[in-house]
């Protein structure tokens, strides 16, 4: 399994350096930086992968690791089969147009359709992903007494579900990006339709934000459940609210960027709300209500600081990492 992770780390970094001088990419340094970060995060995942199920009995842990490797091997095989048949089908149905044409189609869609509607479609995917994090915990807690009969607990299953779905989603998004950018004619209609509803024009010459966001969540599987839940919800939903409300109601731009002050405030308020909702679902142990509000305010300020000051590093990576790190540190000192 770690060989898979290391291999994809090298593949991503190789692509970043190999494509750095492309005319359409060279003027945007953030593309190269975020592609390198994606590769490094695969290496980081390979390092802490053996510790993902710390605290789980060894016999159960070994089964978890085996089934994770087994399912991922099948996943990669399915990609191989899908790419083979989708390429043949593209040729048969005369859908083998070059990537440059597809990029023009996407840009045209954004010019013709209200961009806020397209952005809403993308953010719905963020909402659904974060809802899966909460849903996995609630479902596992609900069947905890039943799981005990098999030597399992809701805590074991929650962590396993988070890891399995997280890693598989990362593979889906990252492989899709690499194929789109290097061998677009091998992608079938299902994949291109998915991309039409999720990709932004500025991502047409680089990776989408999905894989880097999910990679930034996984370290928090090692943290208390509250930290993982809050980091995932903030990374997906605070950013989504900042984008949706900023585009809908924002007028004044931040430093000549597309971000607005309304979006900045919306993201901060969403962060405060998310930490309080997390506390309702899964209380922060040893923290009283005043400490919870102090934590939520500090985290919101960090979120807004990232949005305001950071330019060349994806906020989909920084928001979960920084905000989740603050929450984890705050919990550890109380």
CSV table of N, CA, C and O in Angstrom, one decimal, residues 185-233:
chain,number,residue,atom,x,y,z
A,185,UNK,N,-8.0,12.0,-24.3
A,185,UNK,CA,-8.8,11.1,-25.2
A,185,UNK,C,-9.2,9.8,-24.6
A,185,UNK,O,-10.0,9.0,-25.2
A,186,UNK,N,-8.6,9.4,-23.5
A,186,UNK,CA,-8.9,8.1,-22.9
A,186,UNK,C,-10.0,8.2,-21.9
A,186,UNK,O,-10.5,7.2,-21.4
A,187,UNK,N,-10.4,9.5,-21.5
A,187,UNK,CA,-11.5,9.6,-20.6
A,187,UNK,C,-12.9,9.4,-21.3
A,187,UNK,O,-13.1,10.0,-22.4
A,188,UNK,N,-13.8,8.7,-20.7
A,188,UNK,CA,-15.1,8.5,-21.3
A,188,UNK,C,-16.0,9.6,-21.0
A,188,UNK,O,-15.7,10.6,-20.3
A,189,UNK,N,-17.3,9.5,-21.5
A,189,UNK,CA,-18.2,10.6,-21.3
A,189,UNK,C,-18.7,10.8,-19.9
A,189,UNK,O,-18.9,11.9,-19.4
A,190,UNK,N,-18.7,9.7,-19.1
A,190,UNK,CA,-19.1,9.8,-17.7
A,190,UNK,C,-18.1,10.7,-17.0
A,190,UNK,O,-18.5,11.6,-16.2
A,191,UNK,N,-16.8,10.5,-17.2
A,191,UNK,CA,-15.8,11.3,-16.5
A,191,UNK,C,-15.8,12.8,-17.0
A,191,UNK,O,-15.7,13.7,-16.1
A,192,UNK,N,-16.0,13.0,-18.3
A,192,UNK,CA,-16.0,14.4,-18.7
A,192,UNK,C,-17.2,15.1,-18.3
A,192,UNK,O,-17.2,16.3,-18.0
A,193,UNK,N,-18.4,14.5,-18.2
A,193,UNK,CA,-19.6,15.1,-17.6
A,193,UNK,C,-19.4,15.5,-16.2
A,193,UNK,O,-19.8,16.5,-15.7
A,194,UNK,N,-18.8,14.6,-15.4
A,194,UNK,CA,-18.5,14.9,-14.0
A,194,UNK,C,-17.6,16.1,-13.9
A,194,UNK,O,-17.8,17.0,-13.1
A,195,UNK,N,-16.6,16.2,-14.8
A,195,UNK,CA,-15.7,17.3,-14.8
A,195,UNK,C,-16.3,18.6,-15.2
A,195,UNK,O,-16.0,19.7,-14.7
A,196,UNK,N,-17.3,18.5,-16.1
A,196,UNK,CA,-18.0,19.7,-16.6
A,196,UNK,C,-18.7,20.4,-15.5
A,196,UNK,O,-18.8,21.7,-15.5
A,197,UNK,N,-19.2,19.7,-14.5
A,197,UNK,CA,-19.9,20.2,-13.4
A,197,UNK,C,-19.0,20.6,-12.2
A,197,UNK,O,-19.5,21.2,-11.2
A,198,UNK,N,-17.7,20.2,-12.2
A,198,UNK,CA,-16.9,20.4,-11.0
A,198,UNK,C,-15.6,21.2,-11.3
A,198,UNK,O,-15.1,21.8,-10.3
A,199,UNK,N,-15.2,21.3,-12.5
A,199,UNK,CA,-13.9,22.0,-12.8
A,199,UNK,C,-14.2,23.5,-13.0
A,199,UNK,O,-15.2,23.9,-13.5
A,200,UNK,N,-13.2,24.3,-12.5
A,200,UNK,CA,-13.2,25.8,-12.8
A,200,UNK,C,-12.3,26.1,-13.9
A,200,UNK,O,-11.3,25.4,-14.1
A,201,UNK,N,-12.5,27.2,-14.6
A,201,UNK,CA,-11.6,27.5,-15.8
A,201,UNK,C,-10.1,27.6,-15.3
A,201,UNK,O,-9.3,27.2,-16.1
A,202,UNK,N,-9.9,28.1,-14.1
A,202,UNK,CA,-8.5,28.3,-13.7
A,202,UNK,C,-7.8,27.0,-13.4
A,202,UNK,O,-6.6,26.9,-13.2
A,203,UNK,N,-8.6,25.9,-13.3
A,203,UNK,CA,-8.1,24.5,-13.1
A,203,UNK,C,-7.9,23.7,-14.3
A,203,UNK,O,-7.4,22.6,-14.3
A,204,UNK,N,-8.1,24.3,-15.5
A,204,UNK,CA,-8.1,23.6,-16.7
A,204,UNK,C,-6.6,23.1,-17.1
A,204,UNK,O,-6.4,22.1,-17.8
A,205,UNK,N,-5.6,23.9,-16.6
A,205,UNK,CA,-4.3,23.5,-16.9
A,205,UNK,C,-3.5,23.0,-15.7
A,205,UNK,O,-2.3,22.9,-15.7
A,206,UNK,N,-4.2,22.6,-14.7
A,206,UNK,CA,-3.6,22.0,-13.5
A,206,UNK,C,-4.6,21.1,-12.8
A,206,UNK,O,-5.7,20.8,-13.3
A,207,UNK,N,-4.3,20.6,-11.6
A,207,UNK,CA,-5.2,19.7,-10.8
A,207,UNK,C,-6.3,20.5,-10.3
A,207,UNK,O,-6.2,21.7,-10.0
A,208,UNK,N,-7.5,19.8,-10.1
A,208,UNK,CA,-8.6,20.4,-9.4
A,208,UNK,C,-8.2,20.4,-7.9
A,208,UNK,O,-7.3,19.8,-7.5
A,209,UNK,N,-9.0,21.1,-7.1
A,209,UNK,CA,-8.7,21.2,-5.7
A,209,UNK,C,-9.2,20.0,-4.8
A,209,UNK,O,-8.8,19.9,-3.6
A,210,UNK,N,-9.9,19.0,-5.4
A,210,UNK,CA,-10.5,18.0,-4.7
A,210,UNK,C,-9.4,17.1,-4.0
A,210,UNK,O,-9.5,16.8,-2.8
A,211,UNK,N,-8.4,16.6,-4.7
A,211,UNK,CA,-7.4,15.7,-4.1
A,211,UNK,C,-6.6,16.3,-3.0
A,211,UNK,O,-6.4,15.7,-2.0
A,212,UNK,N,-6.2,17.6,-3.2
A,212,UNK,CA,-5.4,18.2,-2.2
A,212,UNK,C,-6.2,18.5,-1.0
A,212,UNK,O,-5.7,18.5,0.1
A,213,UNK,N,-7.5,18.8,-1.1
A,213,UNK,CA,-8.3,19.0,0.0
A,213,UNK,C,-8.5,17.7,0.9
A,213,UNK,O,-8.3,17.7,2.1
A,214,UNK,N,-8.8,16.6,0.2
A,214,UNK,CA,-8.9,15.3,0.9
A,214,UNK,C,-7.6,14.9,1.5
A,214,UNK,O,-7.6,14.3,2.6
A,215,UNK,N,-6.5,15.1,0.9
A,215,UNK,CA,-5.2,14.7,1.4
A,215,UNK,C,-4.9,15.5,2.7
A,215,UNK,O,-4.3,15.0,3.6
A,216,UNK,N,-5.4,16.7,2.8
A,216,UNK,CA,-5.2,17.6,3.9
A,216,UNK,C,-6.1,17.1,5.1
A,216,UNK,O,-5.8,17.5,6.3
A,217,UNK,N,-7.1,16.4,4.8
A,217,UNK,CA,-8.0,15.9,5.9
A,217,UNK,C,-7.4,14.7,6.6
A,217,UNK,O,-7.6,14.5,7.9
A,218,UNK,N,-6.8,13.8,5.9
A,218,UNK,CA,-6.4,12.5,6.4
A,218,UNK,C,-5.5,12.5,7.7
A,218,UNK,O,-5.6,11.6,8.5
A,219,UNK,N,-4.6,13.5,7.8
A,219,UNK,CA,-3.8,13.5,9.1
A,219,UNK,C,-4.6,13.5,10.3
A,219,UNK,O,-4.2,13.0,11.4
A,220,UNK,N,-5.8,14.1,10.2
A,220,UNK,CA,-6.7,14.3,11.4
A,220,UNK,C,-7.4,13.0,11.8
A,220,UNK,O,-8.1,13.0,12.8
A,221,UNK,N,-7.3,12.0,11.0
A,221,UNK,CA,-7.8,10.7,11.4
A,221,UNK,C,-7.0,10.2,12.7
A,221,UNK,O,-7.6,9.5,13.5
A,222,UNK,N,-5.8,10.7,12.9
A,222,UNK,CA,-5.0,10.4,14.0
A,222,UNK,C,-5.4,11.2,15.3
A,222,UNK,O,-5.0,10.9,16.4
A,223,UNK,N,-6.2,12.2,15.1
A,223,UNK,CA,-6.6,13.1,16.1
A,223,UNK,C,-7.9,12.7,16.8
A,223,UNK,O,-8.6,11.7,16.3
A,224,UNK,N,-8.3,13.3,17.9
A,224,UNK,CA,-9.7,13.0,18.4
A,224,UNK,C,-10.7,13.3,17.3
A,224,UNK,O,-10.5,14.1,16.4
A,225,UNK,N,-11.8,12.5,17.4
A,225,UNK,CA,-12.9,12.6,16.3
A,225,UNK,C,-13.4,14.0,16.1
A,225,UNK,O,-13.7,14.4,15.0
A,226,UNK,N,-13.4,14.8,17.2
A,226,UNK,CA,-13.9,16.2,17.1
A,226,UNK,C,-13.1,17.0,16.1
A,226,UNK,O,-13.6,17.8,15.3
A,227,UNK,N,-11.8,16.7,16.2
A,227,UNK,CA,-10.8,17.5,15.3
A,227,UNK,C,-11.0,17.1,13.9
A,227,UNK,O,-11.1,18.0,13.0
A,228,UNK,N,-11.1,15.8,13.6
A,228,UNK,CA,-11.3,15.4,12.2
A,228,UNK,C,-12.6,15.9,11.6
A,228,UNK,O,-12.7,16.5,10.5
A,229,UNK,N,-13.7,15.9,12.4
A,229,UNK,CA,-15.0,16.3,12.0
A,229,UNK,C,-14.9,17.8,11.7
A,229,UNK,O,-15.4,18.3,10.6
A,230,UNK,N,-14.4,18.6,12.6
A,230,UNK,CA,-14.4,20.1,12.5
A,230,UNK,C,-13.5,20.5,11.3
A,230,UNK,O,-13.9,21.3,10.5
A,231,UNK,N,-12.3,19.8,11.1
A,231,UNK,CA,-11.4,20.2,10.0
A,231,UNK,C,-12.0,19.9,8.7
A,231,UNK,O,-11.9,20.7,7.8
A,232,UNK,N,-12.7,18.8,8.6
A,232,UNK,CA,-13.4,18.4,7.3
A,232,UNK,C,-14.5,19.4,7.0
A,232,UNK,O,-14.7,19.8,5.9
A,233,UNK,N,-15.3,19.7,8.0
A,233,UNK,CA,-16.5,20.6,7.8
A,233,UNK,C,-16.0,22.0,7.4
A,233,UNK,O,-16.6,22.6,6.6
